[in-house]
Tab-separated table of C-alpha atoms in Angstrom:
chain	number	residue	atom	x	y	z
A	1	UNK	CA	122.267	72.173	148.334
A	2	UNK	CA	121.272	72.869	144.695
A	3	UNK	CA	117.870	71.340	143.982
A	4	UNK	CA	117.909	70.952	140.195
A	5	UNK	CA	119.705	69.556	137.149
A	6	UNK	CA	119.528	71.464	133.862
A	7	UNK	CA	119.459	69.336	130.706
A	8	UNK	CA	120.196	70.885	127.320
A	9	UNK	CA	118.592	68.853	124.556
A	10	UNK	CA	119.891	70.279	121.295
A	11	UNK	CA	117.947	68.520	118.562
A	12	UNK	CA	117.745	68.619	114.795
A	13	UNK	CA	114.829	71.048	114.536
A	14	UNK	CA	114.753	72.730	117.949
A	15	UNK	CA	116.775	73.573	121.030
A	16	UNK	CA	115.354	72.755	124.424
A	17	UNK	CA	116.248	73.291	128.050
A	18	UNK	CA	114.550	71.158	130.711
A	19	UNK	CA	114.920	71.547	134.472
A	20	UNK	CA	114.594	68.299	136.469
A	21	UNK	CA	114.243	67.887	140.219
A	22	UNK	CA	115.678	65.158	142.431
A	23	UNK	CA	112.742	62.854	141.651
A	24	UNK	CA	113.453	63.055	137.910
A	25	UNK	CA	110.330	65.165	137.400
A	26	UNK	CA	110.168	68.000	134.880
A	27	UNK	CA	109.928	71.405	136.580
A	28	UNK	CA	110.132	73.603	133.484
A	29	UNK	CA	110.679	73.290	129.738
A	30	UNK	CA	111.589	75.867	127.121
A	31	UNK	CA	111.836	75.082	123.409
A	32	UNK	CA	112.702	77.080	120.308
A	33	UNK	CA	112.748	75.928	116.691
A	34	UNK	CA	115.566	77.140	114.440
A	35	UNK	CA	116.051	77.473	110.697
A	36	UNK	CA	116.619	74.472	108.436
A	37	UNK	CA	118.620	75.254	105.285
A	38	UNK	CA	118.417	73.110	102.143
A	39	UNK	CA	120.875	74.759	99.716
A	40	UNK	CA	120.765	71.859	97.206
A	41	UNK	CA	118.819	68.578	96.939
A	42	UNK	CA	120.107	66.230	99.644
A	43	UNK	CA	121.956	69.016	101.498
A	44	UNK	CA	120.863	70.018	105.010
A	45	UNK	CA	122.508	72.759	107.066
A	46	UNK	CA	122.074	74.739	110.291
A	47	UNK	CA	123.588	78.029	111.403
A	48	UNK	CA	125.844	77.181	114.398
A	49	UNK	CA	125.396	80.658	115.874
A	50	UNK	CA	121.621	80.249	115.688
A	51	UNK	CA	121.942	76.874	117.446
A	52	UNK	CA	123.897	78.605	120.215
A	53	UNK	CA	121.607	81.645	120.489
A	54	UNK	CA	118.487	79.460	120.551
A	55	UNK	CA	120.002	77.257	123.257
A	56	UNK	CA	121.081	80.297	125.296
A	57	UNK	CA	117.585	81.760	125.040
A	58	UNK	CA	115.819	78.555	126.184
A	59	UNK	CA	118.234	78.197	129.108
A	60	UNK	CA	117.276	81.689	130.283
A	61	UNK	CA	113.583	80.983	129.734
A	62	UNK	CA	113.585	77.622	131.557
A	63	UNK	CA	115.355	78.882	134.673
A	64	UNK	CA	113.396	82.153	134.879
A	65	UNK	CA	110.081	80.231	134.547
A	66	UNK	CA	110.608	78.761	138.022
A	67	UNK	CA	112.629	81.724	139.359
A	68	UNK	CA	115.939	79.979	139.965
A	69	UNK	CA	119.572	80.879	139.261
A	70	UNK	CA	122.918	79.137	138.844
A	71	UNK	CA	123.246	78.474	142.568
A	72	UNK	CA	120.133	76.279	142.418
A	73	UNK	CA	121.554	74.106	139.611
A	74	UNK	CA	123.795	71.220	140.667
A	75	UNK	CA	125.018	70.520	137.127
A	76	UNK	CA	124.288	70.774	133.416
A	77	UNK	CA	123.889	67.715	131.195
A	78	UNK	CA	124.100	68.011	127.409
A	79	UNK	CA	122.534	65.751	124.815
A	80	UNK	CA	122.617	66.546	121.129
A	81	UNK	CA	121.883	65.686	117.523
A	82	UNK	CA	124.827	63.467	116.647
A	83	UNK	CA	127.084	63.507	113.566
A	84	UNK	CA	126.155	67.128	112.753
A	85	UNK	CA	129.494	68.762	111.985
A	86	UNK	CA	130.761	72.220	112.970
A	87	UNK	CA	134.208	73.636	112.218
A	88	UNK	CA	135.226	76.950	113.768
A	89	UNK	CA	138.231	79.262	113.981
A	90	UNK	CA	140.021	79.123	117.317
A	91	UNK	CA	140.915	82.847	117.232
A	92	UNK	CA	137.674	84.422	116.029
A	93	UNK	CA	135.493	81.656	117.576
A	94	UNK	CA	133.345	81.922	114.443
A	95	UNK	CA	132.218	78.910	112.399
A	96	UNK	CA	133.874	78.836	108.977
A	97	UNK	CA	130.814	77.199	107.390
A	98	UNK	CA	127.288	76.238	108.360
A	99	UNK	CA	126.803	73.074	110.422
A	100	UNK	CA	126.433	70.125	108.035
A	101	UNK	CA	123.551	68.110	109.469
A	102	UNK	CA	123.560	64.339	109.987
A	103	UNK	CA	120.856	63.997	107.303
A	104	UNK	CA	123.066	65.664	104.665
A	105	UNK	CA	124.052	63.466	101.701
A	106	UNK	CA	126.599	65.667	99.883
A	107	UNK	CA	129.506	63.289	100.538
A	108	UNK	CA	127.698	60.186	99.237
A	109	UNK	CA	129.848	59.946	96.090
A	110	UNK	CA	133.055	60.250	98.104
A	111	UNK	CA	131.804	57.452	100.365
A	112	UNK	CA	131.232	55.317	97.274
A	113	UNK	CA	134.900	55.869	96.320
A	114	UNK	CA	136.047	54.716	99.774
A	115	UNK	CA	133.908	51.588	99.421
A	116	UNK	CA	135.374	50.948	95.966
A	117	UNK	CA	138.858	51.054	97.540
A	118	UNK	CA	137.885	48.049	99.679
A	119	UNK	CA	137.826	49.961	102.969
A	120	UNK	CA	134.411	48.805	104.245
A	121	UNK	CA	135.717	46.065	106.547
A	122	UNK	CA	138.590	48.173	107.879
A	123	UNK	CA	136.261	51.027	108.820
A	124	UNK	CA	133.672	48.692	110.357
A	125	UNK	CA	136.258	46.809	112.419
A	126	UNK	CA	137.705	49.998	113.895
A	127	UNK	CA	134.553	52.108	114.291
A	128	UNK	CA	131.591	49.712	114.262
A	129	UNK	CA	130.119	51.873	111.484
A	130	UNK	CA	129.520	51.453	107.794
A	131	UNK	CA	130.980	53.958	105.329
A	132	UNK	CA	128.217	56.513	104.844
A	133	UNK	CA	127.675	60.238	104.390
A	134	UNK	CA	125.695	60.121	107.649
A	135	UNK	CA	128.811	60.313	109.816
A	136	UNK	CA	130.975	63.336	110.623
A	137	UNK	CA	134.297	62.311	109.076
A	138	UNK	CA	133.507	62.956	105.415
A	139	UNK	CA	131.631	66.153	106.351
A	140	UNK	CA	134.793	67.548	107.997
A	141	UNK	CA	136.801	66.665	104.904
A	142	UNK	CA	134.220	68.401	102.686
A	143	UNK	CA	134.510	71.632	104.713
A	144	UNK	CA	138.320	71.536	104.586
A	145	UNK	CA	138.258	70.901	100.822
A	146	UNK	CA	135.576	73.435	99.904
A	147	UNK	CA	135.936	76.462	102.200
A	148	UNK	CA	138.694	78.762	100.855
A	149	UNK	CA	141.780	78.698	103.070
A	150	UNK	CA	140.299	76.126	105.468
A	151	UNK	CA	142.862	73.414	104.937
A	152	UNK	CA	145.768	75.835	105.402
A	153	UNK	CA	144.270	77.114	108.656
A	154	UNK	CA	143.645	73.558	109.818
A	155	UNK	CA	147.271	72.572	109.135
A	156	UNK	CA	148.387	75.541	111.282
A	157	UNK	CA	146.226	74.339	114.178
A	158	UNK	CA	143.783	77.238	113.854
A	159	UNK	CA	140.558	75.244	113.347
A	160	UNK	CA	138.498	73.131	115.718
A	161	UNK	CA	135.960	70.449	114.905
A	162	UNK	CA	133.064	69.500	117.090
A	163	UNK	CA	129.684	67.906	117.005
A	164	UNK	CA	127.030	70.073	118.600
A	165	UNK	CA	127.963	69.008	122.164
A	166	UNK	CA	131.517	70.309	121.674
A	167	UNK	CA	130.246	73.563	120.159
A	168	UNK	CA	127.896	74.232	123.089
A	169	UNK	CA	130.611	73.472	125.661
A	170	UNK	CA	133.035	75.746	123.811
A	171	UNK	CA	130.486	78.575	123.942
A	172	UNK	CA	129.375	77.895	127.522
A	173	UNK	CA	133.011	77.959	128.726
A	174	UNK	CA	134.073	80.829	126.399
A	175	UNK	CA	136.601	78.697	124.572
A	176	UNK	CA	138.176	77.160	127.656
A	177	UNK	CA	137.056	73.569	127.026
A	178	UNK	CA	137.223	71.665	123.723
A	179	UNK	CA	135.960	68.191	124.489
A	180	UNK	CA	133.405	65.561	123.567
A	181	UNK	CA	132.329	62.241	125.038
A	182	UNK	CA	132.813	58.680	123.824
A	183	UNK	CA	129.278	58.402	122.389
A	184	UNK	CA	129.560	61.418	120.104
A	185	UNK	CA	133.128	60.470	119.171
A	186	UNK	CA	131.903	57.006	118.158
A	187	UNK	CA	129.667	58.593	115.475
A	188	UNK	CA	132.415	60.367	113.551
A	189	UNK	CA	133.895	57.412	111.592
A	190	UNK	CA	137.238	58.569	113.047
A	191	UNK	CA	137.125	56.929	116.482
A	192	UNK	CA	138.314	53.442	117.406
A	193	UNK	CA	135.616	51.918	119.635
A	194	UNK	CA	138.056	49.293	120.973
A	195	UNK	CA	140.877	51.618	122.074
A	196	UNK	CA	138.485	54.574	122.705
A	197	UNK	CA	140.868	56.929	120.894
A	198	UNK	CA	140.912	58.935	117.671
A	199	UNK	CA	142.309	56.628	115.009
A	200	UNK	CA	145.405	57.946	113.221
A	201	UNK	CA	144.816	55.742	110.150
A	202	UNK	CA	141.297	57.100	109.652
A	203	UNK	CA	142.356	60.714	110.263
A	204	UNK	CA	145.065	60.230	107.631
A	205	UNK	CA	142.606	58.551	105.233
A	206	UNK	CA	140.340	61.627	105.320
A	207	UNK	CA	143.233	64.106	105.595
A	208	UNK	CA	142.022	65.626	108.868
A	209	UNK	CA	144.651	67.126	111.234
A	210	UNK	CA	144.488	65.672	114.741
A	211	UNK	CA	144.760	69.199	116.191
A	212	UNK	CA	141.146	69.819	115.128
A	213	UNK	CA	139.765	67.005	117.252
A	214	UNK	CA	138.265	67.473	120.727
A	215	UNK	CA	139.522	65.651	123.799
A	216	UNK	CA	137.395	62.532	124.383
A	217	UNK	CA	135.997	62.104	127.896
A	218	UNK	CA	133.498	59.826	129.663
A	219	UNK	CA	129.740	60.536	129.731
A	220	UNK	CA	129.585	61.438	133.417
A	221	UNK	CA	132.280	63.691	134.860
A	222	UNK	CA	132.860	67.394	135.451
A	223	UNK	CA	134.339	68.759	132.201
A	224	UNK	CA	134.453	72.388	133.271
A	225	UNK	CA	132.277	75.263	134.463
A	226	UNK	CA	130.143	77.845	132.690
A	227	UNK	CA	131.712	81.220	131.998
A	228	UNK	CA	128.795	82.857	130.197
A	229	UNK	CA	126.626	85.727	131.359
A	230	UNK	CA	123.562	83.434	131.200
A	231	UNK	CA	124.461	82.369	134.737
A	232	UNK	CA	125.625	84.775	137.432
A	233	UNK	CA	127.442	81.858	139.064
A	234	UNK	CA	129.606	79.117	137.601
A	235	UNK	CA	127.703	75.868	137.022
A	236	UNK	CA	129.470	72.536	136.428
A	237	UNK	CA	128.976	70.891	133.032
A	238	UNK	CA	128.998	67.248	134.047
A	239	UNK	CA	127.202	64.975	131.564
A	240	UNK	CA	127.355	64.455	127.797
A	241	UNK	CA	125.798	61.806	125.595
A	242	UNK	CA	124.591	61.774	122.018
A	243	UNK	CA	120.807	61.897	121.907
A	244	UNK	CA	120.189	58.195	121.267
A	245	UNK	CA	122.643	56.938	123.860
A	246	UNK	CA	121.202	59.433	126.323
A	247	UNK	CA	117.696	58.086	125.638
A	248	UNK	CA	118.938	54.502	126.137
A	249	UNK	CA	120.274	55.521	129.552
A	250	UNK	CA	117.191	57.598	130.376
A	251	UNK	CA	115.033	54.562	129.576
A	252	UNK	CA	117.120	52.555	132.064
A	253	UNK	CA	118.024	49.999	129.368
A	254	UNK	CA	120.889	48.864	131.574
A	255	UNK	CA	121.002	45.119	130.822
A	256	UNK	CA	122.033	43.374	127.585
A	257	UNK	CA	118.985	42.717	125.404
A	258	UNK	CA	117.039	45.769	126.571
A	259	UNK	CA	115.908	47.915	123.653
A	260	UNK	CA	114.381	51.337	123.001
A	261	UNK	CA	113.208	53.357	120.025
A	262	UNK	CA	113.197	57.151	120.015
A	263	UNK	CA	110.616	58.603	117.643
A	264	UNK	CA	112.051	62.009	116.819
A	265	UNK	CA	112.965	63.728	113.544
A	266	UNK	CA	114.479	60.377	112.682
A	267	UNK	CA	113.924	57.168	114.620
A	268	UNK	CA	116.704	55.344	116.365
A	269	UNK	CA	116.409	51.818	117.664
A	270	UNK	CA	119.143	50.948	120.156
A	271	UNK	CA	119.871	47.646	121.871
A	272	UNK	CA	122.193	47.249	124.863
A	273	UNK	CA	124.749	44.504	124.051
A	274	UNK	CA	126.873	44.769	127.210
A	275	UNK	CA	130.606	45.338	127.577
A	276	UNK	CA	131.863	43.852	124.277
A	277	UNK	CA	131.467	45.584	120.871
A	278	UNK	CA	129.693	42.845	118.880
A	279	UNK	CA	129.842	43.601	115.147
A	280	UNK	CA	126.508	43.199	113.372
A	281	UNK	CA	126.017	40.691	110.577
A	282	UNK	CA	122.743	42.348	109.562
A	283	UNK	CA	123.762	45.877	108.549
A	284	UNK	CA	123.370	47.505	111.955
A	285	UNK	CA	125.865	49.835	113.605
A	286	UNK	CA	127.921	49.047	116.685
A	287	UNK	CA	128.354	52.078	118.864
A	288	UNK	CA	129.434	53.101	122.365
A	289	UNK	CA	126.361	53.236	124.612
A	290	UNK	CA	128.049	55.093	127.477
A	291	UNK	CA	131.115	55.225	129.668
A	292	UNK	CA	130.708	55.892	133.384
A	293	UNK	CA	133.927	55.750	135.396
A	294	UNK	CA	136.028	53.084	133.692
A	295	UNK	CA	133.047	50.938	132.643
A	296	UNK	CA	132.072	51.023	128.958
A	297	UNK	CA	128.814	49.677	127.538
A	298	UNK	CA	128.121	49.088	123.846
A	299	UNK	CA	124.963	48.986	121.737
A	300	UNK	CA	123.656	47.905	118.361
A	301	UNK	CA	121.827	50.689	116.577
A	302	UNK	CA	119.497	50.925	113.633
A	303	UNK	CA	118.978	54.433	112.293
A	304	UNK	CA	115.908	55.670	110.434
A	305	UNK	CA	116.562	58.959	108.650
A	306	UNK	CA	112.923	60.028	108.320
A	307	UNK	CA	110.646	59.392	111.286
A	308	UNK	CA	108.639	62.275	112.722
A	309	UNK	CA	109.984	64.535	109.975
A	310	UNK	CA	107.605	62.797	107.532
A	311	UNK	CA	104.809	64.493	109.512
A	312	UNK	CA	106.617	67.839	109.150
A	313	UNK	CA	106.803	67.210	105.408
A	314	UNK	CA	103.070	66.472	105.213
A	315	UNK	CA	102.524	69.736	107.120
A	316	UNK	CA	105.033	72.055	105.408
A	317	UNK	CA	105.592	70.411	102.025
A	318	UNK	CA	102.111	69.233	101.121
A	319	UNK	CA	99.908	71.312	103.432
A	320	UNK	CA	97.961	68.200	104.523
A	321	UNK	CA	97.751	69.459	108.116
A	322	UNK	CA	98.229	72.798	109.859
A	323	UNK	CA	100.034	71.394	112.897
A	324	UNK	CA	101.840	68.102	113.538
A	325	UNK	CA	99.425	67.210	116.340
A	326	UNK	CA	96.585	66.839	113.794
A	327	UNK	CA	98.155	63.775	112.160
A	328	UNK	CA	96.702	61.209	114.593
A	329	UNK	CA	93.135	62.461	114.173
A	330	UNK	CA	93.455	62.550	110.367
A	331	UNK	CA	95.035	59.064	110.194
A	332	UNK	CA	92.439	57.669	112.621
A	333	UNK	CA	89.589	58.840	110.403
A	334	UNK	CA	90.165	55.780	108.172
A	335	UNK	CA	90.331	52.150	109.400
A	336	UNK	CA	93.644	51.529	107.578
A	337	UNK	CA	95.800	52.946	104.788
A	338	UNK	CA	93.514	51.543	102.082
A	339	UNK	CA	96.390	49.593	100.549
A	340	UNK	CA	98.648	52.678	100.303
A	341	UNK	CA	102.256	52.093	101.401
A	342	UNK	CA	104.603	55.013	101.978
A	343	UNK	CA	108.356	54.396	102.174
A	344	UNK	CA	109.569	57.756	103.555
A	345	UNK	CA	113.070	57.658	102.051
A	346	UNK	CA	113.112	61.454	101.700
A	347	UNK	CA	116.856	61.583	102.472
A	348	UNK	CA	117.791	58.006	101.546
A	349	UNK	CA	117.278	54.765	103.466
A	350	UNK	CA	119.394	53.910	106.485
A	351	UNK	CA	119.474	50.595	108.397
A	352	UNK	CA	119.275	47.865	107.421
A	353	UNK	CA	119.332	48.857	103.706
A	354	UNK	CA	121.854	51.717	103.597
A	355	UNK	CA	120.825	53.091	100.216
A	356	UNK	CA	122.085	56.672	100.004
A	357	UNK	CA	120.272	57.315	96.730
A	358	UNK	CA	116.822	55.902	97.573
A	359	UNK	CA	114.022	58.452	97.492
A	360	UNK	CA	110.515	58.438	98.938
A	361	UNK	CA	107.978	56.099	97.346
A	362	UNK	CA	104.204	55.904	97.677
A	363	UNK	CA	102.593	52.828	96.134
A	364	UNK	CA	99.038	51.514	96.011
A	365	UNK	CA	97.283	54.807	95.235
A	366	UNK	CA	93.817	54.426	93.719
A	367	UNK	CA	91.004	56.767	92.802
A	368	UNK	CA	89.615	56.214	96.296
A	369	UNK	CA	92.825	57.306	98.063
A	370	UNK	CA	92.406	60.352	100.328
A	371	UNK	CA	94.859	62.468	102.277
A	372	UNK	CA	93.777	60.488	105.364
A	373	UNK	CA	95.028	57.264	103.731
A	374	UNK	CA	98.371	58.887	102.917
A	375	UNK	CA	98.621	60.235	106.487
A	376	UNK	CA	97.905	56.744	107.804
A	377	UNK	CA	100.485	55.236	105.441
A	378	UNK	CA	103.057	57.813	106.608
A	379	UNK	CA	102.627	56.731	110.239
A	380	UNK	CA	102.659	53.065	109.214
A	381	UNK	CA	105.947	53.706	107.378
A	382	UNK	CA	107.598	54.778	110.642
A	383	UNK	CA	106.479	51.540	112.312
A	384	UNK	CA	107.521	49.348	109.357
A	385	UNK	CA	111.045	50.809	109.354
A	386	UNK	CA	111.302	50.055	113.084
A	387	UNK	CA	110.070	46.505	112.437
A	388	UNK	CA	112.843	45.920	109.867
A	389	UNK	CA	115.512	46.997	112.352
A	390	UNK	CA	114.046	44.961	115.213
A	391	UNK	CA	114.151	41.851	112.978
A	392	UNK	CA	117.827	42.484	112.211
A	393	UNK	CA	118.621	42.943	115.930
A	394	UNK	CA	116.910	39.687	116.863
A	395	UNK	CA	119.031	37.891	114.225
A	396	UNK	CA	122.266	39.434	115.561
A	397	UNK	CA	121.370	38.532	119.158
A	398	UNK	CA	120.131	35.051	118.209
A	399	UNK	CA	117.078	35.557	120.400
A	400	UNK	CA	113.657	37.157	120.018
A	401	UNK	CA	113.028	40.603	121.477
A	402	UNK	CA	110.697	40.690	124.484
A	403	UNK	CA	109.525	44.318	124.649
A	404	UNK	CA	110.269	47.715	123.121
A	405	UNK	CA	110.570	50.856	125.260
A	406	UNK	CA	109.580	54.003	123.386
A	407	UNK	CA	110.115	57.735	123.762
A	408	UNK	CA	110.284	60.936	121.713
A	409	UNK	CA	107.527	63.135	120.341
A	410	UNK	CA	105.784	60.613	118.084
A	411	UNK	CA	105.663	58.003	120.868
A	412	UNK	CA	102.705	59.991	122.221
A	413	UNK	CA	100.754	58.937	119.106
A	414	UNK	CA	98.607	56.037	120.362
A	415	UNK	CA	97.630	54.906	116.861
A	416	UNK	CA	101.281	54.566	115.845
A	417	UNK	CA	102.288	52.791	119.076
A	418	UNK	CA	99.493	50.213	118.776
A	419	UNK	CA	100.386	49.492	115.148
A	420	UNK	CA	104.039	49.178	116.213
A	421	UNK	CA	103.128	46.560	118.834
A	422	UNK	CA	100.996	44.650	116.324
A	423	UNK	CA	103.831	44.545	113.776
A	424	UNK	CA	106.485	43.468	116.275
A	425	UNK	CA	104.271	41.021	118.148
A	426	UNK	CA	105.703	42.244	121.500
A	427	UNK	CA	104.544	44.830	124.064
A	428	UNK	CA	105.466	48.462	123.399
A	429	UNK	CA	106.108	50.251	126.706
A	430	UNK	CA	105.803	54.040	127.065
A	431	UNK	CA	107.194	55.654	130.231
A	432	UNK	CA	105.525	58.445	132.191
A	433	UNK	CA	108.299	60.817	131.113
A	434	UNK	CA	108.803	60.538	127.345
A	435	UNK	CA	111.547	63.212	127.458
A	436	UNK	CA	114.013	60.422	128.174
A	437	UNK	CA	116.719	61.913	125.940
A	438	UNK	CA	116.977	64.959	128.201
A	439	UNK	CA	116.419	62.820	131.296
A	440	UNK	CA	119.390	60.601	130.395
A	441	UNK	CA	121.680	63.638	130.146
A	442	UNK	CA	120.337	64.918	133.475
A	443	UNK	CA	121.007	61.559	135.136
A	444	UNK	CA	124.571	61.395	133.765
A	445	UNK	CA	125.309	64.922	135.009
A	446	UNK	CA	123.672	64.303	138.390
A	447	UNK	CA	125.656	61.106	138.970
A	448	UNK	CA	128.918	62.978	138.319
A	449	UNK	CA	128.282	65.552	141.057
A	450	UNK	CA	126.576	63.266	143.600
A	451	UNK	CA	123.100	64.718	143.032
A	452	UNK	CA	121.989	61.080	142.764
A	453	UNK	CA	123.909	58.549	144.819
A	454	UNK	CA	124.036	55.780	142.223
A	455	UNK	CA	122.193	54.163	139.310
A	456	UNK	CA	120.014	52.108	141.685
A	457	UNK	CA	118.549	55.323	143.091
A	458	UNK	CA	117.735	56.488	139.553
A	459	UNK	CA	116.247	53.128	138.500
A	460	UNK	CA	113.492	53.448	141.083
A	461	UNK	CA	112.236	56.632	139.348
A	462	UNK	CA	111.418	54.995	135.985
A	463	UNK	CA	107.662	54.432	135.647
A	464	UNK	CA	105.388	53.013	132.941
A	465	UNK	CA	102.625	55.256	131.615
A	466	UNK	CA	101.082	52.769	129.179
A	467	UNK	CA	101.792	49.379	127.637
A	468	UNK	CA	100.489	48.613	124.144
A	469	UNK	CA	99.825	44.879	123.889
A	470	UNK	CA	99.992	43.350	120.391
A	471	UNK	CA	97.042	41.635	118.755
A	472	UNK	CA	97.801	38.105	117.489
A	473	UNK	CA	99.241	38.139	113.971
A	474	UNK	CA	96.423	37.878	111.418
A	475	UNK	CA	96.063	37.900	107.640
A	476	UNK	CA	95.807	41.693	107.606
A	477	UNK	CA	99.148	42.130	109.408
A	478	UNK	CA	100.825	39.506	107.169
A	479	UNK	CA	99.519	41.251	104.041
A	480	UNK	CA	100.776	44.606	105.341
A	481	UNK	CA	104.267	43.170	105.948
A	482	UNK	CA	104.346	41.644	102.452
A	483	UNK	CA	103.183	44.936	100.931
A	484	UNK	CA	105.930	46.804	102.778
A	485	UNK	CA	108.625	44.347	101.624
A	486	UNK	CA	107.452	44.827	98.036
A	487	UNK	CA	107.470	48.628	98.355
A	488	UNK	CA	110.999	48.541	99.775
A	489	UNK	CA	112.214	46.587	96.744
A	490	UNK	CA	110.646	49.181	94.465
A	491	UNK	CA	112.407	51.963	96.407
A	492	UNK	CA	115.940	50.564	96.556
A	493	UNK	CA	118.396	51.721	93.900
A	494	UNK	CA	120.670	48.727	94.586
A	495	UNK	CA	118.812	45.426	94.365
């Protein structure tokens, strides 16, 4: 019997491969950063071939590190940066343009035109989403409209669209399988979350041929087998979920009302709302959480465009630190932010404000402000954004939240987690394995091939590493919340 599951975690700044054993423990990890392209202000791109080559290289590294081969791997699970849009030629198998990343804002003006046509409610009712440049639909249209000959090739059925999951499966199966899962499909602004099908009205609205679209499958089933030379033997590809849905599953947020936040490049707060797609009244997104067998679960989501990437910006843009790991020590060297508030709207503000044109704001700087205060304010800004979304979720649910499960790279920052608990006034719970995005994909793949018997067997593996208990709300916390609310108003371009 194969002893391992291989999870591919293809993120916004790096590709990773993680090998898990039957106990859900990490046996090996390989990670490789890849190039970020910023051709114009507000534009963000990746090279799809570099995404694939980096993923292929970490697969090889992760399996060779523990001296295993394809026969030892029961299945592959894939989790990915969502919304990032790749269009490729079916004959040459080459992308016709760079991947347009979820953070990219180039279609903001077109989105404004759609809103002006009174389409907001129609799009929300069908997709659970707001009209925004964040999602894949307008990115596909931009590629078809701006790459010479693209639209003609698309009309002839020669082009394929995929988010990164589809692209990796296409490459792993050498063009045999063109599919996605319900979670990634639900982030395109082209998918009806009630019927679980591509929506002809929305495809027509954006002038996207249906022939480009991948087949939509569940999150846990065998989609096909690897055909690449990375593995000497065929390995089933058996789990797919967008990164945030995968983290929700990996965190075992299985009951309505359970909530997690993933602190990655962006931050993504997701709340399980059960088997009915409740539409938010507080500017949150409704999305498919997962589909296993014929059972579908839904979630409310609040997206934060700039989370951990604010630390990258302090490192690369301002040279405040040499490595991201230094941020906690620098921020801890001062007792608080010294009245400095940093709204990290470096690529606009997402939930619950949805201001595509907002830009980063730092207020409260005095002669006594140091780089440590700005570092502290940057971390605080991540927690404040999460607080805003949690407040909106509590309003939609009509009940207070009871705890927040956390994962992702920045969840290892104790200073940030304690401040988060203090702001929310509820415990913040960090699991022993914070790689829950990859773990969720591994679980979904393992369930499909019988590596784990059922969800109950998996549930017993989830363990708490640390709980951050909140301090009672005091004048300092109240003042901080008021200062943040004021800074947000200064940042917004629509009042």
